[in-house]
Tab-separated table of C-alpha atoms and ligand atoms in Angstrom:
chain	number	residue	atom	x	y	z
A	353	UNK	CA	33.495	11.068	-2.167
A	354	UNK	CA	32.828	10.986	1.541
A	355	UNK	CA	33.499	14.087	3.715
A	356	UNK	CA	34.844	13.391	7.465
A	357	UNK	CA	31.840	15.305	9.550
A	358	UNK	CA	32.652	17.637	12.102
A	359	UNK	CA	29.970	16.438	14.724
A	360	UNK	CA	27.915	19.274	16.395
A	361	UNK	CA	26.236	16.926	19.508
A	362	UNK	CA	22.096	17.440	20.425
A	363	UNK	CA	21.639	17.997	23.935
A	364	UNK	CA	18.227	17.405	23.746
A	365	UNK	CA	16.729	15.611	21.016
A	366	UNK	CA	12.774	15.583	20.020
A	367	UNK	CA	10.496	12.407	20.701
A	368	UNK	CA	8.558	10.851	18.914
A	369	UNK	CA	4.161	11.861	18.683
A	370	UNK	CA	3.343	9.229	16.600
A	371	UNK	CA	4.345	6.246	14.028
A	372	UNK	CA	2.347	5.963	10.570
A	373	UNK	CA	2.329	2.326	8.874
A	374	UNK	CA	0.791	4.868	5.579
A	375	UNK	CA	-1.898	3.367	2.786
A	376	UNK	CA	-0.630	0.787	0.376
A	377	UNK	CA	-1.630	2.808	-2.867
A	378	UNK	CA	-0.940	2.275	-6.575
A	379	UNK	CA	-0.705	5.258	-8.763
A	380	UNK	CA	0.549	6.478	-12.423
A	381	UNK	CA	-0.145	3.243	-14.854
A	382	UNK	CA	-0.027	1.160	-12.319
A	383	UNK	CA	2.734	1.037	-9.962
A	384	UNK	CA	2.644	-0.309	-6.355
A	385	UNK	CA	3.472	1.960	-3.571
A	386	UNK	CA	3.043	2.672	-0.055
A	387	UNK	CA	1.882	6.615	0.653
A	388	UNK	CA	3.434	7.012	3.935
A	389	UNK	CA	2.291	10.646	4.183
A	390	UNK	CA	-0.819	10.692	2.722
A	391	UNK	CA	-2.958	14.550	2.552
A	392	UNK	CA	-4.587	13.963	6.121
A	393	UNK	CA	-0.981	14.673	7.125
A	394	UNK	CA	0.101	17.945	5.152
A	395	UNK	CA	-1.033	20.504	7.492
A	396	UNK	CA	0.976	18.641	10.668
A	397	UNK	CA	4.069	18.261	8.198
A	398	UNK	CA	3.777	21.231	6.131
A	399	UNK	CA	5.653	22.222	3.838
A	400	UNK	CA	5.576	18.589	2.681
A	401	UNK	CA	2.377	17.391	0.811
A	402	UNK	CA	3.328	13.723	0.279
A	403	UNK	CA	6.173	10.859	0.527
A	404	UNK	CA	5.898	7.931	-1.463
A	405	UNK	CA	7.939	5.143	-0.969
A	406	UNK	CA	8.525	2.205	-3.952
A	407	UNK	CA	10.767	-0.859	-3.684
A	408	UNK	CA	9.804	-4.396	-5.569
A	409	UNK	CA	11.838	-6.508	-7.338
A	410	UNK	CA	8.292	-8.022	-8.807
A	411	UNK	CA	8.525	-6.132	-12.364
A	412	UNK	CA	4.388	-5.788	-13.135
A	413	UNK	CA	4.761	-3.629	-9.417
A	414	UNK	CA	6.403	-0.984	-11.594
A	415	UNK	CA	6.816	-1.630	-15.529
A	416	UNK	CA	4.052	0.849	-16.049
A	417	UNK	CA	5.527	3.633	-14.988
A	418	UNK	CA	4.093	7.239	-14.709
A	419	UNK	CA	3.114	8.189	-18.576
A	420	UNK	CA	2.422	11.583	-19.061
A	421	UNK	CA	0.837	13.940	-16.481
A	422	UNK	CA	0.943	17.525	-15.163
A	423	UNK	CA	2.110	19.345	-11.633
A	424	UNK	CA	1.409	22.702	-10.966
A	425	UNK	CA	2.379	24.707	-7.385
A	426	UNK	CA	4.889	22.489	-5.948
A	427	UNK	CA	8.451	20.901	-6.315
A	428	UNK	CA	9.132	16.717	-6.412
A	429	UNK	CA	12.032	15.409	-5.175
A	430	UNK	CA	12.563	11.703	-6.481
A	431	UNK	CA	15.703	9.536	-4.838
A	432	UNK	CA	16.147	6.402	-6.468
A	433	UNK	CA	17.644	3.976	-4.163
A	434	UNK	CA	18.058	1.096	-6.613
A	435	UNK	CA	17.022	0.973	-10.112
A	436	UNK	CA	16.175	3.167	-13.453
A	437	UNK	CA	13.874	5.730	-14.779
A	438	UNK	CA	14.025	7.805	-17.976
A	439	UNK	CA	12.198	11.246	-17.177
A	440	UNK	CA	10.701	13.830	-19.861
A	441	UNK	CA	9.063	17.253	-19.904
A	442	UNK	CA	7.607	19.726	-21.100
A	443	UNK	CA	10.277	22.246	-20.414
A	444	UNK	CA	12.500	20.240	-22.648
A	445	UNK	CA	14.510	18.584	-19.394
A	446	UNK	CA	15.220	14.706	-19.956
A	447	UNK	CA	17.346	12.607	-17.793
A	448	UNK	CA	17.446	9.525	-16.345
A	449	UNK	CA	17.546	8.663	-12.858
A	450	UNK	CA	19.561	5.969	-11.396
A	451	UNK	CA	21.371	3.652	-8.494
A	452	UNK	CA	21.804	6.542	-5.775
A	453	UNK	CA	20.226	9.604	-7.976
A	454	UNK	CA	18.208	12.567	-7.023
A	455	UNK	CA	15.732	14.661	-9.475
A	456	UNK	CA	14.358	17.895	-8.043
A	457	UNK	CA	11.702	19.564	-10.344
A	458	UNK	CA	10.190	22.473	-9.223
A	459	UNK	CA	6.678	22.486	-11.152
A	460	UNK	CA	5.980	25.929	-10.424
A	461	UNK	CA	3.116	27.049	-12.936
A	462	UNK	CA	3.551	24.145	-14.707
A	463	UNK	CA	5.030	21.002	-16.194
A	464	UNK	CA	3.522	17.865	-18.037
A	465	UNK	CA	5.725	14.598	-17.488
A	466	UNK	CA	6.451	11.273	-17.859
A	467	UNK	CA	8.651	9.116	-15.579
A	468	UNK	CA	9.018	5.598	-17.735
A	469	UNK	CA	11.086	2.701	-15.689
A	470	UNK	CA	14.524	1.885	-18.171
A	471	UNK	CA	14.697	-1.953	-16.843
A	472	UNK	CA	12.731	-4.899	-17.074
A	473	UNK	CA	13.833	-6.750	-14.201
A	474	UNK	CA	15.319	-6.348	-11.021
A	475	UNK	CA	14.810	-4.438	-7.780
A	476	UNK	CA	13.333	-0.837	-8.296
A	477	UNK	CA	13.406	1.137	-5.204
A	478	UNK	CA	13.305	4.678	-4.261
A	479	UNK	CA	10.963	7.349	-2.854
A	480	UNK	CA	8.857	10.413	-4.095
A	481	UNK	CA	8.609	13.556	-1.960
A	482	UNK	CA	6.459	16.626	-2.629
A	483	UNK	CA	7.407	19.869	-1.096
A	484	UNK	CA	5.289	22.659	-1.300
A	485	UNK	CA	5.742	26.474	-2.492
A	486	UNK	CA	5.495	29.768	-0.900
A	487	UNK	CA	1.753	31.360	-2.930
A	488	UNK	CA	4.977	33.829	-4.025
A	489	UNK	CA	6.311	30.880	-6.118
A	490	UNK	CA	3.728	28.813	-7.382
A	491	UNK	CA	3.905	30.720	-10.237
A	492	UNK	CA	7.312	31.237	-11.438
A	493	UNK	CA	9.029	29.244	-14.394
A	494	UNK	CA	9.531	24.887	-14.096
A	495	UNK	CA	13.202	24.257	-12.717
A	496	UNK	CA	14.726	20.832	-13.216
A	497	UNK	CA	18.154	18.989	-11.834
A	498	UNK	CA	19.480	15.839	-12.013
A	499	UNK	CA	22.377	14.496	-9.463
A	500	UNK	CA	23.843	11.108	-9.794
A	501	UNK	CA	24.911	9.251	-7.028
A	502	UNK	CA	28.625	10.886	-6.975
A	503	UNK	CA	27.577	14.236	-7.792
A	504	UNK	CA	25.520	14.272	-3.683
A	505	UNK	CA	27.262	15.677	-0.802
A	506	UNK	CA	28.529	12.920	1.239
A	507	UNK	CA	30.010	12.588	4.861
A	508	UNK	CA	31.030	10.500	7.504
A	509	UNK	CA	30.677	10.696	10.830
A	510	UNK	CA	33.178	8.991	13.536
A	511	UNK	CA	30.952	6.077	14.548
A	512	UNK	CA	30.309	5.562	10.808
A	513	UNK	CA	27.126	6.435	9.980
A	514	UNK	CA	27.036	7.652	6.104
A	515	UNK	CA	25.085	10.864	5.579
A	516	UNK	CA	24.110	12.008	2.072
A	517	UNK	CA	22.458	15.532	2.305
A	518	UNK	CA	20.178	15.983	-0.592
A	519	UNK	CA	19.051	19.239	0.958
A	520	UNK	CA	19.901	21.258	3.622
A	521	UNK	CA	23.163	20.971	5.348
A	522	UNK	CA	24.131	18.653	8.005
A	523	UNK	CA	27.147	19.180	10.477
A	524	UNK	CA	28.772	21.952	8.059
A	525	UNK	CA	28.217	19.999	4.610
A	526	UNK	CA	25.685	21.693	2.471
A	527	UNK	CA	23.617	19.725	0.452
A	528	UNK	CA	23.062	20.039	-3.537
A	529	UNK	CA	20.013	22.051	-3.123
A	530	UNK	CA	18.389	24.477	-0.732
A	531	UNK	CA	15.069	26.615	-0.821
A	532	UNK	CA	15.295	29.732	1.479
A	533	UNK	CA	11.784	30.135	2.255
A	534	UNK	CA	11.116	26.563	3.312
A	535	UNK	CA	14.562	25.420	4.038
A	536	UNK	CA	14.368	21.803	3.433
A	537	UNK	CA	16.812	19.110	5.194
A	538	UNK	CA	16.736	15.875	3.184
A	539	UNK	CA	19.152	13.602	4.613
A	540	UNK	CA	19.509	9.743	3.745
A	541	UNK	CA	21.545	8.241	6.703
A	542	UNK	CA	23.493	4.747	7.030
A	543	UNK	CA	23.666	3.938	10.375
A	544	UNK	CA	25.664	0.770	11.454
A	545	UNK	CA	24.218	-1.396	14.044
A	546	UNK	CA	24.924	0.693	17.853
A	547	UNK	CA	25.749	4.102	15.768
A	548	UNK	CA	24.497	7.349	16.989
A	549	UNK	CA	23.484	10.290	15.106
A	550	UNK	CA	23.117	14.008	15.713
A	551	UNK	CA	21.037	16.524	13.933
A	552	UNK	CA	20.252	20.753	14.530
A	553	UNK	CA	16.590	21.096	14.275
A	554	UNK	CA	14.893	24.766	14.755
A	555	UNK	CA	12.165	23.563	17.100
A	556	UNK	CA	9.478	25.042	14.551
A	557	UNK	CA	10.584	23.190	11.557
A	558	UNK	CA	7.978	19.952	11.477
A	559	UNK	CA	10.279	16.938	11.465
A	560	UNK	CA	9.906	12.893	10.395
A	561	UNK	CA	12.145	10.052	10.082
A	562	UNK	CA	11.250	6.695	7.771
A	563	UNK	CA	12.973	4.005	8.480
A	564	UNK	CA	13.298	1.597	5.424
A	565	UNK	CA	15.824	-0.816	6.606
A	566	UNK	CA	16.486	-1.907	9.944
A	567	UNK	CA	14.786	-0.499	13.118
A	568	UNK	CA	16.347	2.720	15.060
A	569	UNK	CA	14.999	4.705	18.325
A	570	UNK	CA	14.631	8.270	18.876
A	571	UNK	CA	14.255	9.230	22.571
A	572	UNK	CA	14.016	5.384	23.947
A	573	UNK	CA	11.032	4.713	21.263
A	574	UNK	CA	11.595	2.178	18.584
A	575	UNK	CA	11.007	2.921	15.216
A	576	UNK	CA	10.913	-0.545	13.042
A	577	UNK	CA	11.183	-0.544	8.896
A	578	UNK	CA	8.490	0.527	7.434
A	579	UNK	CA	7.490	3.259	9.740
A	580	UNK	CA	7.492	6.870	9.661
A	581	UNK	CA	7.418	8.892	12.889
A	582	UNK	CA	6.455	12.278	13.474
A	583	UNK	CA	8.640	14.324	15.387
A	584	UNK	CA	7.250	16.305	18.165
A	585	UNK	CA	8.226	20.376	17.951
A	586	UNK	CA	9.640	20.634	21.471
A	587	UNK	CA	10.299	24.254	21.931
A	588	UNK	CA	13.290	22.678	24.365
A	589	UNK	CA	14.493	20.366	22.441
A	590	UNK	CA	17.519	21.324	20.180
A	591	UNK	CA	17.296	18.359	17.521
A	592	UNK	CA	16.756	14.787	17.141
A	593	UNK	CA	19.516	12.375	18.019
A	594	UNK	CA	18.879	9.022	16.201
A	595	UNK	CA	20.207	5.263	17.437
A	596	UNK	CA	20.548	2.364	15.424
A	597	UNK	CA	19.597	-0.297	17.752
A	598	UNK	CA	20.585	-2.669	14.631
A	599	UNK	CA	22.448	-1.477	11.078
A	600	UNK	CA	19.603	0.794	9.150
A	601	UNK	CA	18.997	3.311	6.474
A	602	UNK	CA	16.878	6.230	7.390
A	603	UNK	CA	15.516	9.225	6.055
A	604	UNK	CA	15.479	12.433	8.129
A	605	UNK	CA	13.381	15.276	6.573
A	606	UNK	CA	12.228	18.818	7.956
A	607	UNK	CA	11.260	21.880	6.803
A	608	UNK	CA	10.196	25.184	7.857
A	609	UNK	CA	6.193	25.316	7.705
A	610	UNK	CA	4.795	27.676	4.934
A	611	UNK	CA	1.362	28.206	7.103
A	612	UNK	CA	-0.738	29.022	4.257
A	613	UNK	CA	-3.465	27.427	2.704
A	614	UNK	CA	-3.482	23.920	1.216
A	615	UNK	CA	-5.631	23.393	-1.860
A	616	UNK	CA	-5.082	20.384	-3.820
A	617	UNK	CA	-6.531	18.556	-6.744
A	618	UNK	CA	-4.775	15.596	-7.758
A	619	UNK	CA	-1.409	16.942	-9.152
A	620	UNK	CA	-2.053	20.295	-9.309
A	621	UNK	CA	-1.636	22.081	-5.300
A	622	UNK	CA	-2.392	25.717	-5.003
A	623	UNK	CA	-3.991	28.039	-2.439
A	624	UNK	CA	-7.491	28.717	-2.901
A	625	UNK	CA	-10.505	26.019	-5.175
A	626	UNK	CA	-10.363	29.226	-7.954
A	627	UNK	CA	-6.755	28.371	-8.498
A	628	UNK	CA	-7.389	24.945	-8.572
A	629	UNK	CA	-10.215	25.578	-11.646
A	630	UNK	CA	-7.592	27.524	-13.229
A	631	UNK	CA	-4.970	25.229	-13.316
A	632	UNK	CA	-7.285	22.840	-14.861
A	633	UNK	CA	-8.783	25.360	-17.103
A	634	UNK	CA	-5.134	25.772	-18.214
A	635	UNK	CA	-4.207	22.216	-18.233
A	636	UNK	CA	-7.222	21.396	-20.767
A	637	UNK	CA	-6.646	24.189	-22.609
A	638	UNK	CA	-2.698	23.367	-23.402
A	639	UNK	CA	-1.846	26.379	-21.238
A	640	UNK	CA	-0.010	24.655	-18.601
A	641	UNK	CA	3.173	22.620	-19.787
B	311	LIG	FE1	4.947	13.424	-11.606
C-alpha cells in the first residue's frame, strides 16, 4: 500500500562533514559484514551505537548465523532487504524476518537470542541498527515486533521516489514505531534516477545517509554506494534534501542525541564500567534473559 505524500519542501538542506567506507567485519558464527558505524562513531551519532550492513549471495558469508547471545541497554532494529531469518528469545518472541521486514527488539535489561538464516541459497541482504536508551530505560522489560513488508508505512512522492518510514514520520505519514525520548527517523528511500527528496530535520538531531545502491548528492557532494555520510548539524539548515544523480536506494536515519554516557562491552551497552560488571555478573549467573 503506497500513500501519495504531501511534500513539505527544505529550504535549506544540511551538507555533508564526512563519508565513512566502515570496517569489513565478521561477527555472530561467522557472517560477513561491513560495520559502517563502528563505536569510534557513537558519540558524533548518538543515540545510534552501530549500523551493520549484510548483502551476499555467497551462502558460507551468512549460513552461520547469530546462535545464541545476550543484549542488555539498547534496542536493534533489523531490516531485511532480501532474504530469511528465523529469530528466538528469551522473552518467548519468535518470528521470522523476511523480503522487506523489520524486527525492533528493545533489549532493555535483558534478552538472550538467536537470529538463524531460513535459506540455503540465494541473496541475503539487509542491515542491523542499534539505537541506544535513555539510563531511564535500560532497565525496563524486553519489547519485541515484527512487521512484514506490507504491514510498513509506505508513500510516494510526485517525482516517485518510494519512502518506507520504519520510524519516525516523514511528510505526514507516521512510521510503525516511534520512541519519544530519542525520536528516531528510519526511512528507506527509492529514488529514481534525477528524483529529489525532502526531509524536516531539527538541526540538533545527528543525521546520516547510506547509500547501498546507486550514488546520490546532498548539497552538490556525491555520495557513491557503499558510503555513509555524516550530516553536518547546521543550526540554519532546516533538513537535508537528497538527489539521485542516478536511480538509488538510501537510508536516511536521525535521532535526537541522548548526551549521556556510553559504556559498552560487547553486547551489553550501559552507562557507567559497574553496570557493565553487572550485566555480566547477571548474564553468567542466568539473571539476564
Ligand atoms: Fe543480537
Amino acid at each position: 500500500m503506497s500513500t501519495p505524500l504531501t511534500e513539505s519542501p527544505v529550504s535549506r538542506s544540511r551538507t555533508v562533514e564526512r563519508l565513512v567506507l566502515g570496517q569489513a567485519t565478521s561477527d555472530g558464527a561467522g557472517v560477513r559484514l561491513r560495520r559502517v558505524l563502528t563505536p569510534d562513531l557513537q558519540q558524533r551519532l548518538d543515540p545510534f551505537l552501530m549500523l551493520d550492513a549484510f548483502g551476499s549471495d555467497r551462502p558460507e558469508d551468512y549460513i552461520a548465523g547469530f546462535p545464541e547471545h545476550p543484549h542488555r541497554g539498547f534496542e536493534t532494529v533489523t531490516y531485511m532487504v532480501a532474504g530469511r531469518m528465523l529469530h528466538r528469545d528469551s522473552a518467548g518472541h519468535e518470528g521470522l524476518l523476511q523480503n522487506g521486514g523489520v524486527q525492533w527488539m528493545t533489549a532493555g535489561r535483558g534478552v538472550i537470542h538467536s537470529e538463524i538464516p531460513q535459506q540455503e541459497e540465494g541473496l541475503m541482504e539487509g542491515f542491523q541498527l542499534w539505537l541506544n536508551l535513555h539510563s531511564s530505560e535500560k532497565m525496563m522489560a524486553p519489547w519485541y515486533r515484527d512487521f512484514a513488508a506490507d504491514e510498513l508505512p509506505r508513500g510516494q512522492t510526485a517525482q516517485g521516489v518510494k519512502v518506507t518510514v520504519i520510524a519516525g514520520s516523514s511528510q505526514g505519514l507516521l512510521g510503525a514505531v516511534s520512541r519519544p525520548l530519542t525520536e528516531p527517523l528510519y526511512l528507506d528511500l527509492q529514488l529514481p534516477a534525477g528524483a529529489r527528496f525532502d526531509q524536516a530535520l531539527p538541526a540538533a538531531h545527528n543525521a546520516f545517509v547510506y547509500v547501498y545502491r546507486g550514488e546520490v548528492a546532498v548539497a552538490g557532494r556525491p555520495i557513491p554506494a557503499q558510503r555513509m555520510a555524516i550530516l553536518a548539524n547546521e543550526p540554519t539548515a532546516d533538513g537535508v534534501v537528497i538527489e539521485a544523480s542516478q536511480e538509488a536506494r538510501v537510508l536516511l536515519i536521525a535521532g535526537r542525541p541522548l548526551r549521556e554516557p556510553i559504556a559498552q562491552y560487547g553486547p551489553f551497552v550501559m552507562n557507567s564500567r559497574e553496570e557493565i560488571l553487572q550485566a555480566m555478573a547477571d548474564f553468567r549467573d542466568g539473571r539476564l534473559g
